[in-house]
Amino acid sequence: MHFGVDYYPEHWPEERWDQDAKMMKDAGFNTVRLAEFAWSKIEKEEGEFEFSWLDRAIETLSNQGMEIVLGTPTAAPPPWLTENHPEVLAVNEDKQVMKPGHRRHYCVNSDIYREYTETIVSRMAERYGDNDRVIGWQTDNELGHPVCYCEDCREKFLSWVRKKYGDLTELNSRWGTTFWSHEYTNWSQIPLPNDNPRKGPNPSLHLDYKRFFSRSTVEYNKLQVDILHKETENQWVCHNFMPHFPNFDHFDMAEDLDLATWDHYPTEIRESYQEVGAGHDLTYGFKGKPFWVMEQQCSYLTRDKLTPAPRPGEARMWTYQSIAHGAEGIIYFRWRPCRFGDEQFHGGVLQHDGSPKSPMYQEIKSVGRELEKIEGAISGTKVEADVGIYYSFEQNWSMETYRYHSPTDYKKEIMNYYSALFDANVNVKFVSRKSDLKELKLLIVPVLPMVDESLVTKFENFVQRGGSLVCTYRAGIKDFDNHVTEKTFPGRLSDLFGIEIHEFSPIEEKPEVTLAGFEDVEKTYPARDWVDCLQPNEARSLADYDEGWPAEKGYAGVTENNYGDGTAYYAGLSSNQDFYTDFVSYLLEQSGVEPILSGDKGVEVRKRINPETGEELIFVVNNSSKSKYVQLSGEFEELLTSKAVSGNDEVDPFGVMILNRV
Ligand code: GLA
Ligand code: ZN
């Protein structure tokens, strides 16, 4: 287990470093991330490299047993660079040039910026590529913004488009340019999506710009990864994702990386631990293997305003929640709050005074002792799941590039289903178009406007072989050019779901339309945002609309269709959490997925498995500040306390249990 902290030695007098390193060791830390914002300190003026301070910092830390992760510092270019080359500055959607003075103000497509990137990354890699204390690298920092519309981007977009379509006849047809007289007769006429200040650029062009910019970001990252792989020995390369950042396809980027990591700040969402869980599971999904939390919150944060400090035991709970979802590295952000700069009141393990009396230092120190105890049991374990959620950045772009699709917020609809699964205490994994689905019993595909033959075949095969598949409203309405299908909705998915849709509508007033169901459940649920009116062919209705015009016309709201050895479910509406809870519980039962354990709401239950022995470790995490109960079916050893436990057991506020069945 890698356990450590993000440290900025450049912010503190060198005389303090040794004391910091010793205190880190005392806390049980073994890993430190350094340098991801230290460009101006490493290259003070163009070509003047100064590594001796970083050498000494690495040495001081490794003398206390720390292993080092080095960040490449490209998220914050030094002022000499942007002064000499203002053309590297990004241009935002409103055509404003982003000036220096903050961070992330460069364009990933700038050739000049790419050259400077190559130089700084190569020089760092040459310097530390065979340093045996350096175990790995982080590229840049939280890539994904700003989306840029500068002249370099325009030029590269044009060549990307030319390569994709070959000739203008093809482009005109795939972009539907006969609409409003957009037919292009020369490549130079092609605009960027923000060229016209009115909202609503051509949805096909806009989707292509999203694809192009995603590719550009992935390419920019790969430029760094390739240098690091070439110039270093036995060191891995990762990136610290913000998993839901929509502007590039994280699954694509992860293919180039050895490890996925994410930055985890739960305070803002502590009312919804489901979101934290989803962040972990999505990061796991990017590479389908254990991940690191590269920045784990452990204090108050600087956001719009200062966020509340974690309550006693809460940061410990966050740590175990991360591990429960498959983290094998936990790095707290940050060691000590900086006395200056934008984040001077962003907390850390220590307070500004650097004293070991910091309550968080004491809390984390005790976590360090605990981790030593459970290290053996966790090592080599991973997360497996019977239930998957299909996640696609591209499907989200299709929604974003055409505002009249439906009021669906991609993440919200994903979270509606994820939250119900989270509360049902089952492991969930996120899968992408490239994933092998064969391990899954149940796959939920919350928003899927665009389909093509191969995607439909992938889903049909999954169901044919016995899987349960769920699609939701507005599925299959488009092709990958962002054009509406000419088939009856849900287009190419009609056979699989055994339904036809001839009417649909956004829902503005609630509860204008309600749904009744499911089997034996005497409840009604309000339709929210949208209704697809389902007309079952081979399918049968699982829940009918029971109020409002779709009810008068006898439409179904949710259907179930036997297809091959499996079942395809279609949910034609968005509703309240009660609907998702009941629907998901029906789906789990039908597809034979059992909860790991049952407990009060607010108690999270997850498991990790040792793939060699098949042994399972069950994590029970109380996300709340109140005592909760969990029903232990059988006899268990609790690893943190080494006690035997069974029956209806109390979990302390923010408490954690790690259980081994005996
Ligand atoms: C991000 C960044 C960090 C820091 C934190 C503050 O995740 O990666 O550099 O700014 O936010 O919460
Ligand atoms: Zn640009």
XYZ file of C-alpha atoms and ligand atoms in Angstrom, residues 8 33 36-37 103 141-142 240 242 263 265 295 301-303 333 343 346, ligand 1:
30
model
C 5.799 21.354 -1.881
C 4.420 13.427 -4.700
C 3.869 19.262 -10.315
C 3.792 23.060 -10.117
C -2.785 28.096 -13.959
C -2.256 18.044 -13.418
C -5.981 17.455 -13.943
C -4.463 12.520 -11.800
C -11.024 14.367 -12.335
C -8.207 13.714 -6.954
C -12.446 16.033 -2.501
C -5.000 13.882 -3.817
C -10.822 23.450 1.142
C -10.687 26.723 -0.705
C -13.679 26.647 -3.016
C -3.430 16.735 -0.271
C -4.643 28.291 -1.735
C -6.424 25.204 1.704
C -6.891 20.228 -7.381
C -5.432 20.389 -7.729
C -4.569 20.769 -6.577
C -5.255 21.707 -5.639
C -6.539 21.088 -5.198
C -7.240 21.952 -4.172
O -7.334 18.948 -7.234
O -4.895 19.285 -8.369
O -3.395 21.358 -7.072
O -5.485 22.917 -6.283
O -7.375 20.948 -6.300
O -8.397 21.323 -3.686
